[in-house]
PDB file of C-alpha atoms in Angstrom:
ATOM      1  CA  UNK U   1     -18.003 -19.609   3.073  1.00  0.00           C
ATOM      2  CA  UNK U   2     -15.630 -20.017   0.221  1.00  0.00           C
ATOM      3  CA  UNK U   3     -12.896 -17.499  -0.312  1.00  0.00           C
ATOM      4  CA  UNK U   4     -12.071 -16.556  -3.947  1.00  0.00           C
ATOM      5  CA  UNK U   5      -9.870 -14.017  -3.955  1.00  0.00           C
ATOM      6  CA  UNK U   6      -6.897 -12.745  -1.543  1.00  0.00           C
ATOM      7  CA  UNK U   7      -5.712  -9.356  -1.384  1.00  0.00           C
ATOM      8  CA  UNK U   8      -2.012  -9.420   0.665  1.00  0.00           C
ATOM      9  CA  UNK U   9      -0.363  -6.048   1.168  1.00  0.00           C
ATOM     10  CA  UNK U  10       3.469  -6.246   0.130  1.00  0.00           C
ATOM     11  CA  UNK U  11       5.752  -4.707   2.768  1.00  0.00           C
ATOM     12  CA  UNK U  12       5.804  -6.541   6.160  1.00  0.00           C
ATOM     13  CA  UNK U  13       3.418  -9.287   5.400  1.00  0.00           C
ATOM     14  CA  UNK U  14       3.828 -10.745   1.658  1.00  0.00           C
ATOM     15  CA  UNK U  15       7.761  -9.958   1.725  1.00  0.00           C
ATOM     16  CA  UNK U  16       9.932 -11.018   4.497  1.00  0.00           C
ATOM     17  CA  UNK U  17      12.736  -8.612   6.049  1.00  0.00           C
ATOM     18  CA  UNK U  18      15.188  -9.054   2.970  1.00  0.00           C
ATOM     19  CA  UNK U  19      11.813  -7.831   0.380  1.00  0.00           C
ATOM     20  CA  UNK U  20      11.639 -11.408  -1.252  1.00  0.00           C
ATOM     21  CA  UNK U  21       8.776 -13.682  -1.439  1.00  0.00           C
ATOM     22  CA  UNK U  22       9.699 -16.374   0.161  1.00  0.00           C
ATOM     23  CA  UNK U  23      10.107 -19.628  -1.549  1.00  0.00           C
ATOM     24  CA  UNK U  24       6.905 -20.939   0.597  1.00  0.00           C
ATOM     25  CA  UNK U  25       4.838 -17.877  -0.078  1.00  0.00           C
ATOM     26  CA  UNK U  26       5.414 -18.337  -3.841  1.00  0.00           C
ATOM     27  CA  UNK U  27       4.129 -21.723  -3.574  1.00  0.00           C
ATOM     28  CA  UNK U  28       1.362 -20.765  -1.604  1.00  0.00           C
ATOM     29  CA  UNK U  29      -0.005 -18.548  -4.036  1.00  0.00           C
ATOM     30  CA  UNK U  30       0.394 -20.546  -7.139  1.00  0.00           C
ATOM     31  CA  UNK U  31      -1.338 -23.194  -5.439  1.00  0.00           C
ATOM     32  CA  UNK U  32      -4.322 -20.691  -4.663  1.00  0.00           C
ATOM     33  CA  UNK U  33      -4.353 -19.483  -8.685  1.00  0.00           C
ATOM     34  CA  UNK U  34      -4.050 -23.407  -9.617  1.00  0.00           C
ATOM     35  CA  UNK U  35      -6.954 -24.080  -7.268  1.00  0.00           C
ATOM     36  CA  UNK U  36      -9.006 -20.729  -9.289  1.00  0.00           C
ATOM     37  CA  UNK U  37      -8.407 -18.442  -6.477  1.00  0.00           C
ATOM     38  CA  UNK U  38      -7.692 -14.841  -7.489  1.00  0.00           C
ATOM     39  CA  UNK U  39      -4.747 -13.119  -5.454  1.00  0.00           C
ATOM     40  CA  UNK U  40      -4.264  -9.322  -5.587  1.00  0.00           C
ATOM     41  CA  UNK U  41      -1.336  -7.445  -4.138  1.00  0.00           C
ATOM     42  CA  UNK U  42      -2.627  -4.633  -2.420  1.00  0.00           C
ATOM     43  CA  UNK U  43      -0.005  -2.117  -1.151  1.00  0.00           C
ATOM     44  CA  UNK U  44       0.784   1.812  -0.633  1.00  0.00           C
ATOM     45  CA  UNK U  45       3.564   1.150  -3.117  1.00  0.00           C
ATOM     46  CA  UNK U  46       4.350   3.220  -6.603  1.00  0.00           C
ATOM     47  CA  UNK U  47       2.977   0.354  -9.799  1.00  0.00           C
ATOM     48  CA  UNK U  48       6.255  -0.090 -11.085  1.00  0.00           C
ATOM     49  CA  UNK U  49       7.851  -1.117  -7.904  1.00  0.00           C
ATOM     50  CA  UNK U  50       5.018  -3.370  -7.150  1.00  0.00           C
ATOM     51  CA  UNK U  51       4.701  -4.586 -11.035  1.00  0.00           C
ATOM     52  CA  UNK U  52       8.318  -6.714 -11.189  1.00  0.00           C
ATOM     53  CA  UNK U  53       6.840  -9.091  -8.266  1.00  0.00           C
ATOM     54  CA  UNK U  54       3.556  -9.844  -9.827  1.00  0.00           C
ATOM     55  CA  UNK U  55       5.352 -10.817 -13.153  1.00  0.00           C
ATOM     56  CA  UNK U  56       7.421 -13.019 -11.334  1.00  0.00           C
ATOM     57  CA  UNK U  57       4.269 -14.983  -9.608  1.00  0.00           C
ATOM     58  CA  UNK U  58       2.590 -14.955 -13.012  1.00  0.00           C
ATOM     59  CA  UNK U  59      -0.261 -12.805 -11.793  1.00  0.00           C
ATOM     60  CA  UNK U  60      -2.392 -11.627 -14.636  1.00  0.00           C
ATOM     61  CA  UNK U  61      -4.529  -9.344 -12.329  1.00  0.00           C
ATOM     62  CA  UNK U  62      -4.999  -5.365 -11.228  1.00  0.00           C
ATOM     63  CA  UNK U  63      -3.011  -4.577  -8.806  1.00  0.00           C
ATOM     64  CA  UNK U  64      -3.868  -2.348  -6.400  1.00  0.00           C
ATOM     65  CA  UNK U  65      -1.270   0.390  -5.673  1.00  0.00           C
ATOM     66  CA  UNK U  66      -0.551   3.842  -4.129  1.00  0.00           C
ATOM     67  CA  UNK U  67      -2.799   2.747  -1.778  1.00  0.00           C
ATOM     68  CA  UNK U  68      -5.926   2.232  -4.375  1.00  0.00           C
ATOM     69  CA  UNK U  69      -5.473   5.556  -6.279  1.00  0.00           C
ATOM     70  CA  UNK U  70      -3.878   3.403  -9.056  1.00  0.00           C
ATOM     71  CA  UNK U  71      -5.323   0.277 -10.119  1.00  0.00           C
ATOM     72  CA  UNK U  72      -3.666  -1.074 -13.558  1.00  0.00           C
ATOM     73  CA  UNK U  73      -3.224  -4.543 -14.494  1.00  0.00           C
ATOM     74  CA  UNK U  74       0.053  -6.712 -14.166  1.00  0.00           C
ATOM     75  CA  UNK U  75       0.531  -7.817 -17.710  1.00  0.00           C
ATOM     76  CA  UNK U  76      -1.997  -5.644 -19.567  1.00  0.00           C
ATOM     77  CA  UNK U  77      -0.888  -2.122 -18.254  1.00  0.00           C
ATOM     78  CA  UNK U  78      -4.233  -1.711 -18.686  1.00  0.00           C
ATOM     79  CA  UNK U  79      -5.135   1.311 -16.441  1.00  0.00           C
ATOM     80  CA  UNK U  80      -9.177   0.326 -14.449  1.00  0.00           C
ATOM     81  CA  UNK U  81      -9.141   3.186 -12.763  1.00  0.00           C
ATOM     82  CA  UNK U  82      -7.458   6.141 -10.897  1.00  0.00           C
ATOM     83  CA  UNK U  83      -8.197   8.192  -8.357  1.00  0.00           C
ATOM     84  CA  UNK U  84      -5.441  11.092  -7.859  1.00  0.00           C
ATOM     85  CA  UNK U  85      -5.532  13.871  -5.484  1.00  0.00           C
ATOM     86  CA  UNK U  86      -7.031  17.371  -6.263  1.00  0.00           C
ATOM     87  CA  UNK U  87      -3.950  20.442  -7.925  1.00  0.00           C
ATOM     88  CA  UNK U  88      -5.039  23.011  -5.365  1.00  0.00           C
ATOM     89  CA  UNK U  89      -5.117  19.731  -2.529  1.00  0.00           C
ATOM     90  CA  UNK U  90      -1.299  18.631  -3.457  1.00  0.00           C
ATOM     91  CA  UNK U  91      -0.043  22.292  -3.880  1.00  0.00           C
ATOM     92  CA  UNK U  92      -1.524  23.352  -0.352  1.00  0.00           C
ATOM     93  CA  UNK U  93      -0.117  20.431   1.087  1.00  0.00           C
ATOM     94  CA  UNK U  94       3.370  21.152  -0.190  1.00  0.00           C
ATOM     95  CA  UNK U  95       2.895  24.726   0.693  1.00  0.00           C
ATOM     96  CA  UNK U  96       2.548  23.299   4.338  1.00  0.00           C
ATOM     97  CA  UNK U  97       5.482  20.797   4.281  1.00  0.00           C
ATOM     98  CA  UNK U  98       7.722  23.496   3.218  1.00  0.00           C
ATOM     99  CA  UNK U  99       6.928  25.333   5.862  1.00  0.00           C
ATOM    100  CA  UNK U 100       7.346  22.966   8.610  1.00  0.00           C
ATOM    101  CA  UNK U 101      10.284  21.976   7.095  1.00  0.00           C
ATOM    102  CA  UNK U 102       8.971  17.996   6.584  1.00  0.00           C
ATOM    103  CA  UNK U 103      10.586  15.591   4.301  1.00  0.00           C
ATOM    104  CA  UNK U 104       8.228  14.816   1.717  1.00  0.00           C
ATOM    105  CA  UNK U 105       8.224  12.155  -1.398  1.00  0.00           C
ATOM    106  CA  UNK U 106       5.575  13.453  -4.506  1.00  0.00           C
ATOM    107  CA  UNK U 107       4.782  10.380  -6.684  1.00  0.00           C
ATOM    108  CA  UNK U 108       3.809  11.822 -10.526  1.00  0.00           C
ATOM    109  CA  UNK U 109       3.029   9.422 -12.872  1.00  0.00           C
ATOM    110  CA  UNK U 110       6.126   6.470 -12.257  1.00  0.00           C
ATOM    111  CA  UNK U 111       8.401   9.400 -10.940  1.00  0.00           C
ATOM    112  CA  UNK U 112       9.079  10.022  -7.000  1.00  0.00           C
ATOM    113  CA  UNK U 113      10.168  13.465  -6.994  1.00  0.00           C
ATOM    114  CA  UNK U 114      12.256  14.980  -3.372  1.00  0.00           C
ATOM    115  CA  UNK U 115      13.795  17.723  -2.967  1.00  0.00           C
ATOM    116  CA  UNK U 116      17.007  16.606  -2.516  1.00  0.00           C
ATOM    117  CA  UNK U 117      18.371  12.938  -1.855  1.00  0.00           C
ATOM    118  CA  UNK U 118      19.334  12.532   1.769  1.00  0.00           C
ATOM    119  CA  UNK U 119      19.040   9.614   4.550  1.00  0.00           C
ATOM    120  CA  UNK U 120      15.129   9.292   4.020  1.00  0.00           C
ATOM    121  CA  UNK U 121      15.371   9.110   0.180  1.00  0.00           C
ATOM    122  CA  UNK U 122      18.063   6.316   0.373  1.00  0.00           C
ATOM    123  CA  UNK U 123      16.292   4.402   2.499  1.00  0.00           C
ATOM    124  CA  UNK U 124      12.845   4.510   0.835  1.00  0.00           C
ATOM    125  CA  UNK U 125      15.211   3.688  -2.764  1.00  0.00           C
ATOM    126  CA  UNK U 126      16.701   0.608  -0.808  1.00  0.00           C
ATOM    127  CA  UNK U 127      12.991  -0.418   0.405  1.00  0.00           C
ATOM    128  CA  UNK U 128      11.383  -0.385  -2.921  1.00  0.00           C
ATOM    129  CA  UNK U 129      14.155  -0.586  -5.684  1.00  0.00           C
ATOM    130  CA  UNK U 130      13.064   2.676  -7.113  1.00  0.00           C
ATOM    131  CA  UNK U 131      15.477   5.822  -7.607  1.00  0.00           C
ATOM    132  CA  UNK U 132      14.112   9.042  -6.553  1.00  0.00           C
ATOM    133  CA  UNK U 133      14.197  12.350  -8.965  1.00  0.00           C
ATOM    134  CA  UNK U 134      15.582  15.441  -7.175  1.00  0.00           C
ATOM    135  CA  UNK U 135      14.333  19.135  -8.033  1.00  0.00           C
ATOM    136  CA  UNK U 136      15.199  21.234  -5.546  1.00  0.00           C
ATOM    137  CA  UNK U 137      13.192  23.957  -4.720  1.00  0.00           C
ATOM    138  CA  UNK U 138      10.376  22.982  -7.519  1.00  0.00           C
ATOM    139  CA  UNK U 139       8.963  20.044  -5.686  1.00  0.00           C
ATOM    140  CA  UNK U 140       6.796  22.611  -4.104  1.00  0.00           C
ATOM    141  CA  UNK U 141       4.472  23.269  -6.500  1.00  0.00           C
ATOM    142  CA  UNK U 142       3.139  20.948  -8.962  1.00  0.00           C
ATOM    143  CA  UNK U 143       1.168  20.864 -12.767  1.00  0.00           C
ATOM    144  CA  UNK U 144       0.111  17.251 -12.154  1.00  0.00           C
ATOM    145  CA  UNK U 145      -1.761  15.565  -9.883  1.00  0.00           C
ATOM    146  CA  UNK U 146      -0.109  13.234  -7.752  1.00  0.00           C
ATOM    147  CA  UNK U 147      -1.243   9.694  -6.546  1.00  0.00           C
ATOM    148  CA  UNK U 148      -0.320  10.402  -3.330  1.00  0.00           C
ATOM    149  CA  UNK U 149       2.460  12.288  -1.157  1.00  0.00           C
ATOM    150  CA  UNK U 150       4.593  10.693   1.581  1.00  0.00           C
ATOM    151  CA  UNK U 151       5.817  12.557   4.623  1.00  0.00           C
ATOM    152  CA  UNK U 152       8.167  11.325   6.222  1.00  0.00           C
ATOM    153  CA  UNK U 153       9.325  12.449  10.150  1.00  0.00           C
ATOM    154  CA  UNK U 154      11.075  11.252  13.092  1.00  0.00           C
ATOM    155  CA  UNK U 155       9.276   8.198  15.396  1.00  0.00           C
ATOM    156  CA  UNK U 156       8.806   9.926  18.383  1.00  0.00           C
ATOM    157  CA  UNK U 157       7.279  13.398  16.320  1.00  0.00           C
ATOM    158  CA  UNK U 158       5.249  10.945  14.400  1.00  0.00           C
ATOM    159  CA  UNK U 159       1.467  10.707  16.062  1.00  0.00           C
ATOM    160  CA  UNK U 160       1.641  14.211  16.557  1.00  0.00           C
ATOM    161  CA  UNK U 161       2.727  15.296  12.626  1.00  0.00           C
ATOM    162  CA  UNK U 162      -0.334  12.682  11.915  1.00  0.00           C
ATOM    163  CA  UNK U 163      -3.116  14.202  14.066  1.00  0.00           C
ATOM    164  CA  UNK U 164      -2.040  17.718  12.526  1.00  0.00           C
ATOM    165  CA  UNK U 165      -2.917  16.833   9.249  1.00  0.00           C
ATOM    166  CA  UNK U 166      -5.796  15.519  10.454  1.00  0.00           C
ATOM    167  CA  UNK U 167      -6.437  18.088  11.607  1.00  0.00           C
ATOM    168  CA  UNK U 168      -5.615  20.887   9.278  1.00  0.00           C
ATOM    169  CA  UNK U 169      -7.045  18.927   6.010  1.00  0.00           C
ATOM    170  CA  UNK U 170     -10.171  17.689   7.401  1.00  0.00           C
ATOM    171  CA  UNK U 171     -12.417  16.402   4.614  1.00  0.00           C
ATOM    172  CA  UNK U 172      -9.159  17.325   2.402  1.00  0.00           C
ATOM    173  CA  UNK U 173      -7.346  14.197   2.598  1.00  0.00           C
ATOM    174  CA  UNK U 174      -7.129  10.808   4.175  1.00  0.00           C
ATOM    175  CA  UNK U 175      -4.547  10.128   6.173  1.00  0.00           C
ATOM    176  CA  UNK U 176      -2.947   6.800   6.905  1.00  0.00           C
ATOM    177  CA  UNK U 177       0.331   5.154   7.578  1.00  0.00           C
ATOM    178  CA  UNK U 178       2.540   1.908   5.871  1.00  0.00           C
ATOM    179  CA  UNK U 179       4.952   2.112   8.459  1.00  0.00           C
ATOM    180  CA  UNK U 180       5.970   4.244  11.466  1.00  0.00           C
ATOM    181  CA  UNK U 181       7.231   7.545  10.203  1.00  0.00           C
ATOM    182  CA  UNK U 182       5.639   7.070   6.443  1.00  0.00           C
ATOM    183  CA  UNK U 183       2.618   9.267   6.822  1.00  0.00           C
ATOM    184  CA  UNK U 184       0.962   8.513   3.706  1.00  0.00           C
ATOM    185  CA  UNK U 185      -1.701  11.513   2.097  1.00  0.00           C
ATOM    186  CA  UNK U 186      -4.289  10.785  -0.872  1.00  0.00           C
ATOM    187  CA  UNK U 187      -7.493  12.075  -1.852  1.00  0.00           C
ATOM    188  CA  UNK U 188     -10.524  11.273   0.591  1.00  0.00           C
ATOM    189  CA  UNK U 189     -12.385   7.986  -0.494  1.00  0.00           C
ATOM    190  CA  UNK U 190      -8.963   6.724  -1.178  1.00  0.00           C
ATOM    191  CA  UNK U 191      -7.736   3.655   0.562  1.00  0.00           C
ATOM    192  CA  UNK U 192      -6.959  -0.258  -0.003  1.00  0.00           C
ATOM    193  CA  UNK U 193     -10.593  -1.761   0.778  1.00  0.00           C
ATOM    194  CA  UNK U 194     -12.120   0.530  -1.798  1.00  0.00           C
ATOM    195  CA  UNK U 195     -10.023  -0.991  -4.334  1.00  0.00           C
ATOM    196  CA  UNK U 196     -10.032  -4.513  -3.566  1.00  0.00           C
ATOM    197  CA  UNK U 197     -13.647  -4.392  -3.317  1.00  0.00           C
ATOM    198  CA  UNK U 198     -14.144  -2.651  -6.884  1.00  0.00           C
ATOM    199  CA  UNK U 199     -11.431  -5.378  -8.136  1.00  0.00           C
ATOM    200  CA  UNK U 200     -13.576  -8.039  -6.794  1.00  0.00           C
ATOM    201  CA  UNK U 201     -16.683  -6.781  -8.130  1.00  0.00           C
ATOM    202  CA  UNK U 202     -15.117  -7.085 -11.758  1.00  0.00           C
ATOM    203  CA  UNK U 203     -14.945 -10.769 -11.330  1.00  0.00           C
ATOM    204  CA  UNK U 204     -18.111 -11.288  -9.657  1.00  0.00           C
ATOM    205  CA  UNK U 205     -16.791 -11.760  -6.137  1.00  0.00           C
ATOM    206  CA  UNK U 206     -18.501 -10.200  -3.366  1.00  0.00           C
ATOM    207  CA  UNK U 207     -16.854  -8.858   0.260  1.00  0.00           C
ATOM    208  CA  UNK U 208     -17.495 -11.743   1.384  1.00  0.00           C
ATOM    209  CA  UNK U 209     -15.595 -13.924  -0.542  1.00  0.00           C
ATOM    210  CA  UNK U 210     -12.488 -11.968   0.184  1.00  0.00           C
ATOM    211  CA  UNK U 211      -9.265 -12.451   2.597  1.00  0.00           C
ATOM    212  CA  UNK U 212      -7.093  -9.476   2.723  1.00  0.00           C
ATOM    213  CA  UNK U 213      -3.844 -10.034   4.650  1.00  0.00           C
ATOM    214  CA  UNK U 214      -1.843  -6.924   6.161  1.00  0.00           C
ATOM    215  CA  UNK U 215      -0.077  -5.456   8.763  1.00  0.00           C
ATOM    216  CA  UNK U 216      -0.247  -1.808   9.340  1.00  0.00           C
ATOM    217  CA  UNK U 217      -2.261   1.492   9.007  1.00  0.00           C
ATOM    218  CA  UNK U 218      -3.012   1.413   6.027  1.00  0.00           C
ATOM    219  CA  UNK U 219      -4.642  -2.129   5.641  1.00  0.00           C
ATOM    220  CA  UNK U 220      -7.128  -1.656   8.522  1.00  0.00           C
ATOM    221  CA  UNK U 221     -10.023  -1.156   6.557  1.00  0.00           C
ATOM    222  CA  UNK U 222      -9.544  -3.958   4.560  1.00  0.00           C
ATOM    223  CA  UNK U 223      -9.080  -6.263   7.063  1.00  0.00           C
ATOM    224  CA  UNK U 224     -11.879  -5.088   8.913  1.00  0.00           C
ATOM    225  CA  UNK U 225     -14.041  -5.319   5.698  1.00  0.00           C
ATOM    226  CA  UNK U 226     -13.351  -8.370   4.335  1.00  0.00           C
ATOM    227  CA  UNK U 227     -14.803 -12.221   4.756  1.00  0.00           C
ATOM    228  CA  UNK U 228     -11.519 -12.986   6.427  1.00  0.00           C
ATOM    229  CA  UNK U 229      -9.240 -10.382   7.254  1.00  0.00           C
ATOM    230  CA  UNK U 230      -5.902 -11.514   8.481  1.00  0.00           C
ATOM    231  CA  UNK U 231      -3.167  -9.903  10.272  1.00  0.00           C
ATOM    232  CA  UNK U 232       0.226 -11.079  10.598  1.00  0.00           C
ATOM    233  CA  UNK U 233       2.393 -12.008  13.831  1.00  0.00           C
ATOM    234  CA  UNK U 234       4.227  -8.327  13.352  1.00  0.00           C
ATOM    235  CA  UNK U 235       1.266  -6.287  12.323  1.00  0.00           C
ATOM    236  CA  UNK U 236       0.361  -3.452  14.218  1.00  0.00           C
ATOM    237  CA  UNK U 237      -2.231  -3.995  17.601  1.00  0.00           C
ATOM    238  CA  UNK U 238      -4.697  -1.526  15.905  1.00  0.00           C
ATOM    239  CA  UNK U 239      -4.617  -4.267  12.503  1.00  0.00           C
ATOM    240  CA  UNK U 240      -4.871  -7.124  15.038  1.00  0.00           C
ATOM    241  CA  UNK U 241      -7.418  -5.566  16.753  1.00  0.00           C
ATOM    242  CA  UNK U 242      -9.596  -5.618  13.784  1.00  0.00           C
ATOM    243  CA  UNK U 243      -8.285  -9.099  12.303  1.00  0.00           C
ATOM    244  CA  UNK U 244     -10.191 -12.564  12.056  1.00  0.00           C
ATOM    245  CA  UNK U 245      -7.286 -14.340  11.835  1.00  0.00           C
ATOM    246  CA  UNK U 246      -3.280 -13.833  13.105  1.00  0.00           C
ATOM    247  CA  UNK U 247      -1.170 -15.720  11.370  1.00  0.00           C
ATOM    248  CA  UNK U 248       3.109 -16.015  11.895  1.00  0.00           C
ATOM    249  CA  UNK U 249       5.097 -13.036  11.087  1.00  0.00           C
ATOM    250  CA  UNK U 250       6.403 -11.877   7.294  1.00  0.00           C
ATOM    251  CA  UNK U 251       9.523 -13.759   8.118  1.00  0.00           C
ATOM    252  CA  UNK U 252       7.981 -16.910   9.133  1.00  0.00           C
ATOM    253  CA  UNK U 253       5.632 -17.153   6.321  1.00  0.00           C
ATOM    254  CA  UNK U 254       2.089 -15.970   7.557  1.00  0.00           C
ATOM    255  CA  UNK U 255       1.235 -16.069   4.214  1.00  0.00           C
ATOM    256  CA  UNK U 256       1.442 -19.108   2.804  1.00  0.00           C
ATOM    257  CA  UNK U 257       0.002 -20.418   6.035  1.00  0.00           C
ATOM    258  CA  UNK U 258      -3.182 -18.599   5.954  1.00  0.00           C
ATOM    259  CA  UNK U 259      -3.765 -19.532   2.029  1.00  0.00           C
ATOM    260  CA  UNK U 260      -2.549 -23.043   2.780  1.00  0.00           C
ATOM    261  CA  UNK U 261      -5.248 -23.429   5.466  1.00  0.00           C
ATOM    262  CA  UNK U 262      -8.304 -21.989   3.278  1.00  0.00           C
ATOM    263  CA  UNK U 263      -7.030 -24.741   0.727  1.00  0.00           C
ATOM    264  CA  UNK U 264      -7.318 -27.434   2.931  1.00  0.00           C
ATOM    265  CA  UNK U 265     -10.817 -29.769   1.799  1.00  0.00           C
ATOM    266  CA  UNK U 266     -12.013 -28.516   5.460  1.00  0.00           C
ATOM    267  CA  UNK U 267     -12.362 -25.359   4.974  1.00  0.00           C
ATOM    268  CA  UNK U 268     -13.995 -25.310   1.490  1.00  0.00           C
ATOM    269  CA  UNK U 269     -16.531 -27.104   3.216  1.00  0.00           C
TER     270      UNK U 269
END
């Protein structure tokens, strides 16, 4: 089976602890585009914090962000296709985090809009290079629908917040998680396989030709999906679990190891 396209979620897998590609990583992948492979990032991230790393490998691809409720291309801007969640959806939800009191991110357009910038907002700004927009009390209702809403809560309330949503917007929402207090809420239907797959339709490529490489929550179903689906040496046991392959960690780059070995003449036999 020949793989033609690789889908690598960002955080935790394609960038090391420092969010860099690493110099091996980069030349992984622009061996795999100089060999006709397609790569995709694939990643919970906002597109213009993803967007800056794509131009920088030359990627002239969708990428597949927010989870998959945004796919737009690299260079183009070209928007393939969106998938937002339901007004009366995101204003119940914010309804409910205000509430219980839970620190919440609302991602509009390119915008992340808080409430007011504290410890979690720094953070997440440090993570992803993006500044967040504070409006006080009028992040609790919205005109627009979002592409998804981030909750963030403390470790050891975290399986509990998760199962309550669950819970209390079954068939509402899915709920998933990028890492371990980032509870991440988008329409149902919405999640990281779906896009890659409708990605890889576009050029012809079928489930399984793909190799999606990830590490948490939120890249379970499409490592469980694809050809090949990969988990790095710090991924979560539930991604392992569910994972063809485990390669070394983000820092040791798993990555470039796992696209160096589908390169090899062997395995395009």
């Amino acid at each position: 089976m020949e793989i033609k396209l690789i889908a690598s979620d960002m955080d935790d897998t394609l960038l090391n602890k420092d969010c860099q590609i690493s110099p091996r990583n980069e030349a992984a992948i622009r061996k795999a585009l100089d060999a006709g492979k397609i790569f995709l990032i694939a990643t919970g991230r906002m597109y213009v914090s993803v967007r800056p790393y794509a131009q920088k490998l030359g990627l002239d691809v969708p990428l597949v962000t927010y989870n998959g409720a945004l796919v737009k291309g690299s260079l183009s801007g070209k928007v393939y296709y969106e998938h937002k969640m339901k007004l009366p959806t995101a204003n119940e939800v914010l309804a409910y985090c205000r509430e219980k009191g839970y620190y919440l991110q609302l991602y509009v357009g390119d915008s992340i809009l808080i409430k007011q910038e504290n410890d979690c907002s720094r953070m997440y700004t440090k993570i992803s290079g993006i500044q967040t927009t504070a409006i006080g009390d009028a992040l609790y209702h919205t005109d627009e629908e979002p592409y998804k809403i981030l909750v963030m809560t403390k470790s050891e309330e975290f399986a509990d917040v998760w199962q309550q949503f669950k819970e209390d917007f079954a068939g509402k929402l899915d709920v998933t998680s990028s890492k371990d207090n980032f509870l991440e809420l988008m329409e149902p239907g919405v999640n990281k396989w779906e896009a890659v797959k409708s990605v890889a339709a576009s050029y012809g490529v079928q489930p399984q030709e793909i190799m999606c490489i990830g590490d948490s929550n939120n890249d379970v179903k499409m490592i469980a999906n694809a050809g090949i689906g990969v988990a790095v040496a710090n991924a979560k046991d539930s991604v392992k679990q569910n994972a063809k392959i485990i390669t070394a960690s983000n820092n040791d780059d798993g990555v470039a190891l796992v696209i160096e070995s589908i390169l090899t003449p062997q395995a395009a036999e």
